[in-house]
Structures are given as C-alpha cells and as structure tokens.
Amino acid sequence: MTYTGITLALSKGRIFEETLPLLAAAGITPTENPESSRKLIIGTNRPDVRLIIVRASDVPTYVQYGAADLGIAGKDVLNEHGGKGLYQPLDLRIARCRMMVAVREGYDYSGIVKQGARIRVATKYVNAARDHFASKGVHIDLIKLYGSMELAPLVGLSDVIVDLVSTGGTLKANGLVAVEHISEISSRLVVNQASLKLKRGLIQPVIDAFAAAIPK
C-alpha cells in the first residue's frame, strides 16, 4: 500500500539530535530513538508523517528521487551531491562546523603553495577541495578517503587534508593544525520539488514551523 503522508529523511547522530527541537516545533515527535532502534522507518505521533533513517551522504539522493519528501543534510553533503532537483528553502543553522585545510605541525603550507608545488590532498569532500584549490591556482592530486582523514598526512599518504572541523580537538590530538578556512557548514532542509507541488498542504506547514524555530 502506497504511503500517502510525508516522509522525512534523517541521519543518526548530531543532526538527528539537533533536529528534534525543530520537529517538536512542527508538532512531530518520533515514536522511537534511531540510536537504540534497529528500525529504518520510524513512525511519529502524527499518522501523516514518518521518518526514514539513512546515511548522511544518502539523504539528498532519497529526496531527489522522491523516496523521501523532505530531508535534512549538511551543506558539505549537498555540495558533493550537487543539489540536483532539490529545493533548499532553509538553512537550519544546526550541526555547525567549518571546512578547513589542515596539515601536520611543521609543514610549511604557505611556502609550498607560493612555490607552486603540486600537493596531495586527502579528503572525503573531493568537489569542495577541487573547487577551493582551483580558485587559488594550486595544482593538486586528490585522494578520496571515507574516514580517519587525520592519519593521511601522518603516514605520508597526503600533504594536506580537507575536512570538517568543529572544536579542533581531533586535529590537535593527532598533531595537525588547520591552516586555511574554506567555508562555514550547517545543515539545510531539502525538499523534493514534485512533492512540494503534490503535498503542499502537508509540507508547507512543516517548512514554516522549522523556519520559526531556527536557532538565532
């Protein structure tokens, strides 16, 4: 039987926790905690709203193809996805951090860049890294990694990394320092454009409630 309500795609962890007050403002309460539940489809107190729990990097894809009507994803994820077919009405100002270039302590980043040397960059965010260094005229070799980014410069896999930085504690613990700011990152509400037309009566009040509850 086809579900006729609205489906919101979320990922576990920080984004989910910081989304809860926004959901509450829209009168939506999850019936289970995804951190402790094995379910991937979670009901809410409203029969016309359900949540699906997916990997953060998959949220835009589920929304783009209409498997979810709405989703919440970091700007970093949306930049890598490209945002095709997605309406992005709100910057929710949650899960805030910065995308930075970081190197091991003692590495003369500015000197290497001035020399015009080619550098190796390890990152999960290949589009953001490519665009950033291209704008500076720096030639790079990109190495895509999916985790433990801080290890790459320490074992000689890369000269620098491009990664998200919140407090900087992980960098410091691994002998790395942030040397360049690329962009501010926060989570955005994304909406399937066809869903907005077909289910506007359900979706627009959620958008409006989220907008009113965005942290200042």
PDB file of C-alpha atoms in Angstrom:
ATOM      1  CA  MET A   1       0.000   0.000   0.000  1.00  0.00           C
ATOM      2  CA  THR A   2       1.420   3.384  -1.014  1.00  0.00           C
ATOM      3  CA  TYR A   3       2.185   5.761   1.851  1.00  0.00           C
ATOM      4  CA  THR A   4       0.232   8.983   1.360  1.00  0.00           C
ATOM      5  CA  GLY A   5       1.755  11.073   4.139  1.00  0.00           C
ATOM      6  CA  ILE A   6       5.129  12.791   4.074  1.00  0.00           C
ATOM      7  CA  THR A   7       8.481  11.093   4.612  1.00  0.00           C
ATOM      8  CA  LEU A   8      11.432  12.926   6.165  1.00  0.00           C
ATOM      9  CA  ALA A   9      14.949  11.534   5.656  1.00  0.00           C
ATOM     10  CA  LEU A  10      17.363  11.964   8.555  1.00  0.00           C
ATOM     11  CA  SER A  11      20.719  10.556   9.580  1.00  0.00           C
ATOM     12  CA  LYS A  12      21.706   9.358  13.035  1.00  0.00           C
ATOM     13  CA  GLY A  13      23.904  11.323  15.387  1.00  0.00           C
ATOM     14  CA  ARG A  14      24.337  15.039  15.801  1.00  0.00           C
ATOM     15  CA  ILE A  15      21.963  16.106  13.010  1.00  0.00           C
ATOM     16  CA  PHE A  16      19.151  13.943  14.377  1.00  0.00           C
ATOM     17  CA  GLU A  17      19.607  15.240  17.941  1.00  0.00           C
ATOM     18  CA  GLU A  18      19.682  18.873  16.841  1.00  0.00           C
ATOM     19  CA  THR A  19      16.637  18.316  14.608  1.00  0.00           C
ATOM     20  CA  LEU A  20      14.420  17.162  17.492  1.00  0.00           C
ATOM     21  CA  PRO A  21      13.522  20.716  18.666  1.00  0.00           C
ATOM     22  CA  LEU A  22      12.610  21.647  15.086  1.00  0.00           C
ATOM     23  CA  LEU A  23      10.407  18.579  14.769  1.00  0.00           C
ATOM     24  CA  ALA A  24       8.780  19.428  18.106  1.00  0.00           C
ATOM     25  CA  ALA A  25       8.036  22.938  16.833  1.00  0.00           C
ATOM     26  CA  ALA A  26       6.228  21.313  13.904  1.00  0.00           C
ATOM     27  CA  GLY A  27       4.262  19.076  16.290  1.00  0.00           C
ATOM     28  CA  ILE A  28       6.232  15.973  15.313  1.00  0.00           C
ATOM     29  CA  THR A  29       7.610  13.516  17.874  1.00  0.00           C
ATOM     30  CA  PRO A  30       9.413  10.311  16.817  1.00  0.00           C
ATOM     31  CA  THR A  31       7.975   7.167  18.405  1.00  0.00           C
ATOM     32  CA  GLU A  32      11.460   5.635  18.744  1.00  0.00           C
ATOM     33  CA  ASN A  33      15.067   6.725  19.084  1.00  0.00           C
ATOM     34  CA  PRO A  34      17.047   5.644  15.994  1.00  0.00           C
ATOM     35  CA  GLU A  35      20.192   5.347  18.102  1.00  0.00           C
ATOM     36  CA  SER A  36      18.660   2.455  20.032  1.00  0.00           C
ATOM     37  CA  SER A  37      16.160   1.118  17.497  1.00  0.00           C
ATOM     38  CA  ARG A  38      17.096  -1.174  14.616  1.00  0.00           C
ATOM     39  CA  LYS A  39      14.191   0.141  12.547  1.00  0.00           C
ATOM     40  CA  LEU A  40      14.969   2.217   9.482  1.00  0.00           C
ATOM     41  CA  ILE A  41      11.409   3.555   9.144  1.00  0.00           C
ATOM     42  CA  ILE A  42      10.255   5.273  12.319  1.00  0.00           C
ATOM     43  CA  GLY A  43       6.735   6.457  12.978  1.00  0.00           C
ATOM     44  CA  THR A  44       5.794   9.681  14.710  1.00  0.00           C
ATOM     45  CA  ASN A  45       2.882  10.911  16.812  1.00  0.00           C
ATOM     46  CA  ARG A  46       1.329  12.041  13.530  1.00  0.00           C
ATOM     47  CA  PRO A  47      -0.062   9.352  11.206  1.00  0.00           C
ATOM     48  CA  ASP A  48       0.744  11.546   8.202  1.00  0.00           C
ATOM     49  CA  VAL A  49       4.483  11.901   8.997  1.00  0.00           C
ATOM     50  CA  ARG A  50       7.176   9.228   9.142  1.00  0.00           C
ATOM     51  CA  LEU A  51      10.960   9.316   9.349  1.00  0.00           C
ATOM     52  CA  ILE A  52      13.464   7.201   7.455  1.00  0.00           C
ATOM     53  CA  ILE A  53      16.981   6.770   8.806  1.00  0.00           C
ATOM     54  CA  VAL A  54      19.708   6.771   6.152  1.00  0.00           C
ATOM     55  CA  ARG A  55      23.408   7.560   5.850  1.00  0.00           C
ATOM     56  CA  ALA A  56      24.048  11.304   5.894  1.00  0.00           C
ATOM     57  CA  SER A  57      25.562  11.172   2.410  1.00  0.00           C
ATOM     58  CA  ASP A  58      22.428   9.435   1.058  1.00  0.00           C
ATOM     59  CA  VAL A  59      19.850  11.978   2.282  1.00  0.00           C
ATOM     60  CA  PRO A  60      19.932  14.149  -0.889  1.00  0.00           C
ATOM     61  CA  THR A  61      19.572  11.063  -3.108  1.00  0.00           C
ATOM     62  CA  TYR A  62      16.475   9.802  -1.273  1.00  0.00           C
ATOM     63  CA  VAL A  63      14.899  13.255  -1.574  1.00  0.00           C
ATOM     64  CA  GLN A  64      15.982  13.800  -5.191  1.00  0.00           C
ATOM     65  CA  TYR A  65      14.280  10.596  -6.347  1.00  0.00           C
ATOM     66  CA  GLY A  66      11.151  11.095  -4.231  1.00  0.00           C
ATOM     67  CA  ALA A  67      11.707   8.225  -1.796  1.00  0.00           C
ATOM     68  CA  ALA A  68      11.584  10.971   0.827  1.00  0.00           C
ATOM     69  CA  ASP A  69       9.652  14.219   0.529  1.00  0.00           C
ATOM     70  CA  LEU A  70      11.991  16.182   2.773  1.00  0.00           C
ATOM     71  CA  GLY A  71      15.398  15.659   4.307  1.00  0.00           C
ATOM     72  CA  ILE A  72      17.997  17.362   6.441  1.00  0.00           C
ATOM     73  CA  ALA A  73      21.578  17.318   5.191  1.00  0.00           C
ATOM     74  CA  GLY A  74      24.788  19.209   5.807  1.00  0.00           C
ATOM     75  CA  LYS A  75      25.919  21.779   3.257  1.00  0.00           C
ATOM     76  CA  ASP A  76      29.051  19.663   2.829  1.00  0.00           C
ATOM     77  CA  VAL A  77      26.945  16.683   1.691  1.00  0.00           C
ATOM     78  CA  LEU A  78      24.817  18.850  -0.596  1.00  0.00           C
ATOM     79  CA  ASN A  79      27.910  20.357  -2.224  1.00  0.00           C
ATOM     80  CA  GLU A  80      29.234  16.884  -3.036  1.00  0.00           C
ATOM     81  CA  HIS A  81      25.825  15.713  -4.273  1.00  0.00           C
ATOM     82  CA  GLY A  82      25.343  18.773  -6.435  1.00  0.00           C
ATOM     83  CA  GLY A  83      21.821  19.530  -5.190  1.00  0.00           C
ATOM     84  CA  LYS A  84      20.202  18.496  -8.491  1.00  0.00           C
ATOM     85  CA  GLY A  85      16.398  18.504  -8.329  1.00  0.00           C
ATOM     86  CA  LEU A  86      16.342  19.714  -4.727  1.00  0.00           C
ATOM     87  CA  TYR A  87      14.621  22.767  -3.299  1.00  0.00           C
ATOM     88  CA  GLN A  88      16.636  24.147  -0.354  1.00  0.00           C
ATOM     89  CA  PRO A  89      14.308  26.569   1.428  1.00  0.00           C
ATOM     90  CA  LEU A  90      16.064  26.831   4.800  1.00  0.00           C
ATOM     91  CA  ASP A  91      19.471  26.985   6.400  1.00  0.00           C
ATOM     92  CA  LEU A  92      18.555  25.380   9.729  1.00  0.00           C
ATOM     93  CA  ARG A  93      21.737  26.626  11.443  1.00  0.00           C
ATOM     94  CA  ILE A  94      22.287  23.302  13.206  1.00  0.00           C
ATOM     95  CA  ALA A  95      25.279  20.917  13.242  1.00  0.00           C
ATOM     96  CA  ARG A  96      27.517  23.883  12.517  1.00  0.00           C
ATOM     97  CA  CYS A  97      31.212  23.454  11.756  1.00  0.00           C
ATOM     98  CA  ARG A  98      33.861  24.634   9.311  1.00  0.00           C
ATOM     99  CA  MET A  99      35.506  23.035   6.303  1.00  0.00           C
ATOM    100  CA  MET A 100      39.242  23.549   6.636  1.00  0.00           C
ATOM    101  CA  VAL A 101      42.581  22.676   5.124  1.00  0.00           C
ATOM    102  CA  ALA A 102      44.807  21.016   7.743  1.00  0.00           C
ATOM    103  CA  VAL A 103      48.425  19.853   7.749  1.00  0.00           C
ATOM    104  CA  ARG A 104      50.790  18.150  10.144  1.00  0.00           C
ATOM    105  CA  GLU A 105      52.586  20.511  12.534  1.00  0.00           C
ATOM    106  CA  GLY A 106      55.726  21.929  10.969  1.00  0.00           C
ATOM    107  CA  TYR A 107      54.579  21.574   7.365  1.00  0.00           C
ATOM    108  CA  ASP A 108      55.224  24.865   5.535  1.00  0.00           C
ATOM    109  CA  TYR A 109      51.877  25.057   3.750  1.00  0.00           C
ATOM    110  CA  SER A 110      52.067  28.703   2.702  1.00  0.00           C
ATOM    111  CA  GLY A 111      55.617  28.276   1.459  1.00  0.00           C
ATOM    112  CA  ILE A 112      54.739  25.191  -0.593  1.00  0.00           C
ATOM    113  CA  VAL A 113      51.752  26.979  -2.138  1.00  0.00           C
ATOM    114  CA  LYS A 114      53.869  30.043  -3.008  1.00  0.00           C
ATOM    115  CA  GLN A 115      56.415  27.807  -4.724  1.00  0.00           C
ATOM    116  CA  GLY A 116      53.648  26.463  -6.956  1.00  0.00           C
ATOM    117  CA  ALA A 117      54.419  22.897  -5.963  1.00  0.00           C
ATOM    118  CA  ARG A 118      51.876  20.176  -6.640  1.00  0.00           C
ATOM    119  CA  ILE A 119      50.361  18.875  -3.405  1.00  0.00           C
ATOM    120  CA  ARG A 120      48.485  15.729  -2.495  1.00  0.00           C
ATOM    121  CA  VAL A 121      45.120  16.293  -0.838  1.00  0.00           C
ATOM    122  CA  ALA A 122      43.228  13.586   1.059  1.00  0.00           C
ATOM    123  CA  THR A 123      39.531  14.208   1.632  1.00  0.00           C
ATOM    124  CA  LYS A 124      36.016  12.874   1.516  1.00  0.00           C
ATOM    125  CA  TYR A 125      34.908  16.181   0.004  1.00  0.00           C
ATOM    126  CA  VAL A 126      36.511  15.998  -3.425  1.00  0.00           C
ATOM    127  CA  ASN A 127      34.304  18.615  -5.119  1.00  0.00           C
ATOM    128  CA  ALA A 128      34.849  21.189  -2.380  1.00  0.00           C
ATOM    129  CA  ALA A 129      38.594  20.530  -2.332  1.00  0.00           C
ATOM    130  CA  ARG A 130      38.906  20.670  -6.121  1.00  0.00           C
ATOM    131  CA  ASP A 131      36.998  23.966  -6.312  1.00  0.00           C
ATOM    132  CA  HIS A 132      38.941  25.536  -3.453  1.00  0.00           C
ATOM    133  CA  PHE A 133      42.404  24.788  -4.789  1.00  0.00           C
ATOM    134  CA  ALA A 134      41.397  25.602  -8.360  1.00  0.00           C
ATOM    135  CA  SER A 135      40.310  29.056  -7.202  1.00  0.00           C
ATOM    136  CA  LYS A 136      43.808  29.545  -5.737  1.00  0.00           C
ATOM    137  CA  GLY A 137      45.556  28.208  -8.822  1.00  0.00           C
ATOM    138  CA  VAL A 138      47.107  25.364  -6.825  1.00  0.00           C
ATOM    139  CA  HIS A 139      47.759  22.066  -8.609  1.00  0.00           C
ATOM    140  CA  ILE A 140      46.692  19.032  -6.612  1.00  0.00           C
ATOM    141  CA  ASP A 141      46.369  15.274  -6.704  1.00  0.00           C
ATOM    142  CA  LEU A 142      43.133  14.243  -4.993  1.00  0.00           C
ATOM    143  CA  ILE A 143      42.974  11.130  -2.826  1.00  0.00           C
ATOM    144  CA  LYS A 144      39.462  10.167  -1.739  1.00  0.00           C
ATOM    145  CA  LEU A 145      39.106   8.724   1.750  1.00  0.00           C
ATOM    146  CA  TYR A 146      35.990   7.856   3.723  1.00  0.00           C
ATOM    147  CA  GLY A 147      37.285   8.239   7.267  1.00  0.00           C
ATOM    148  CA  SER A 148      40.275   8.698   9.615  1.00  0.00           C
ATOM    149  CA  MET A 149      41.366  11.644   7.486  1.00  0.00           C
ATOM    150  CA  GLU A 150      43.871  12.815  10.095  1.00  0.00           C
ATOM    151  CA  LEU A 151      46.015   9.737   9.514  1.00  0.00           C
ATOM    152  CA  ALA A 152      46.832  10.563   5.883  1.00  0.00           C
ATOM    153  CA  PRO A 153      49.466  13.297   6.452  1.00  0.00           C
ATOM    154  CA  LEU A 154      50.997  11.407   9.364  1.00  0.00           C
ATOM    155  CA  VAL A 155      51.891   8.348   7.295  1.00  0.00           C
ATOM    156  CA  GLY A 156      52.790  10.183   4.098  1.00  0.00           C
ATOM    157  CA  LEU A 157      49.654   9.406   2.110  1.00  0.00           C
ATOM    158  CA  SER A 158      48.962  13.097   1.586  1.00  0.00           C
ATOM    159  CA  ASP A 159      50.481  16.523   2.212  1.00  0.00           C
ATOM    160  CA  VAL A 160      47.240  18.071   3.448  1.00  0.00           C
ATOM    161  CA  ILE A 161      43.669  17.121   4.243  1.00  0.00           C
ATOM    162  CA  VAL A 162      40.364  18.886   3.692  1.00  0.00           C
ATOM    163  CA  ASP A 163      37.896  18.011   6.423  1.00  0.00           C
ATOM    164  CA  LEU A 164      35.192  19.313   8.717  1.00  0.00           C
ATOM    165  CA  VAL A 165      36.392  20.873  11.960  1.00  0.00           C
ATOM    166  CA  SER A 166      34.168  21.503  14.952  1.00  0.00           C
ATOM    167  CA  THR A 167      36.324  22.104  18.041  1.00  0.00           C
ATOM    168  CA  GLY A 168      39.684  21.223  16.531  1.00  0.00           C
ATOM    169  CA  GLY A 169      40.321  18.667  19.259  1.00  0.00           C
ATOM    170  CA  THR A 170      40.826  15.741  16.893  1.00  0.00           C
ATOM    171  CA  LEU A 171      43.328  17.678  14.807  1.00  0.00           C
ATOM    172  CA  LYS A 172      45.313  18.699  17.885  1.00  0.00           C
ATOM    173  CA  ALA A 173      45.305  15.171  19.309  1.00  0.00           C
ATOM    174  CA  ASN A 174      46.880  13.926  16.077  1.00  0.00           C
ATOM    175  CA  GLY A 175      49.480  16.645  15.672  1.00  0.00           C
ATOM    176  CA  LEU A 176      47.670  18.532  12.930  1.00  0.00           C
ATOM    177  CA  VAL A 177      46.814  22.210  12.570  1.00  0.00           C
ATOM    178  CA  ALA A 178      44.162  23.970  10.496  1.00  0.00           C
ATOM    179  CA  VAL A 179      45.810  26.393   8.074  1.00  0.00           C
ATOM    180  CA  GLU A 180      43.025  27.592   5.795  1.00  0.00           C
ATOM    181  CA  HIS A 181      39.293  28.184   6.061  1.00  0.00           C
ATOM    182  CA  ILE A 182      37.203  27.004   3.097  1.00  0.00           C
ATOM    183  CA  SER A 183      33.599  27.503   4.185  1.00  0.00           C
ATOM    184  CA  GLU A 184      31.104  27.540   7.024  1.00  0.00           C
ATOM    185  CA  ILE A 185      28.953  24.412   7.153  1.00  0.00           C
ATOM    186  CA  SER A 186      25.484  23.911   8.612  1.00  0.00           C
ATOM    187  CA  SER A 187      22.518  21.672   7.892  1.00  0.00           C
ATOM    188  CA  ARG A 188      19.828  22.567   5.362  1.00  0.00           C
ATOM    189  CA  LEU A 189      16.248  21.477   4.813  1.00  0.00           C
ATOM    190  CA  VAL A 190      15.878  19.956   1.357  1.00  0.00           C
ATOM    191  CA  VAL A 191      12.568  19.253  -0.339  1.00  0.00           C
ATOM    192  CA  ASN A 192      11.618  17.191  -3.372  1.00  0.00           C
ATOM    193  CA  GLN A 193      10.202  19.689  -5.855  1.00  0.00           C
ATOM    194  CA  ALA A 194       7.426  17.394  -7.102  1.00  0.00           C
ATOM    195  CA  SER A 195       6.397  16.561  -3.526  1.00  0.00           C
ATOM    196  CA  LEU A 196       6.093  20.237  -2.694  1.00  0.00           C
ATOM    197  CA  LYS A 197       3.594  20.659  -5.510  1.00  0.00           C
ATOM    198  CA  LEU A 198       1.618  17.490  -4.793  1.00  0.00           C
ATOM    199  CA  LYS A 199       1.684  17.621  -0.969  1.00  0.00           C
ATOM    200  CA  ARG A 200       1.984  21.338  -0.305  1.00  0.00           C
ATOM    201  CA  GLY A 201      -0.776  21.204   2.306  1.00  0.00           C
ATOM    202  CA  LEU A 202       1.318  18.817   4.413  1.00  0.00           C
ATOM    203  CA  ILE A 203       4.804  20.081   3.627  1.00  0.00           C
ATOM    204  CA  GLN A 204       4.434  23.884   3.794  1.00  0.00           C
ATOM    205  CA  PRO A 205       3.333  23.930   7.482  1.00  0.00           C
ATOM    206  CA  VAL A 206       6.419  21.861   8.361  1.00  0.00           C
ATOM    207  CA  ILE A 207       8.666  24.296   6.468  1.00  0.00           C
ATOM    208  CA  ASP A 208       7.002  27.256   8.209  1.00  0.00           C
ATOM    209  CA  ALA A 209       7.341  25.657  11.657  1.00  0.00           C
ATOM    210  CA  PHE A 210      11.012  24.863  11.051  1.00  0.00           C
ATOM    211  CA  ALA A 211      11.620  28.441   9.871  1.00  0.00           C
ATOM    212  CA  ALA A 212      10.091  29.860  13.050  1.00  0.00           C
ATOM    213  CA  ALA A 213      12.166  27.557  15.271  1.00  0.00           C
ATOM    214  CA  ILE A 214      15.608  28.056  13.666  1.00  0.00           C
ATOM    215  CA  PRO A 215      18.210  28.890  16.339  1.00  0.00           C
ATOM    216  CA  LYS A 216      19.211  32.522  16.148  1.00  0.00           C
TER     217      LYS A 216
END
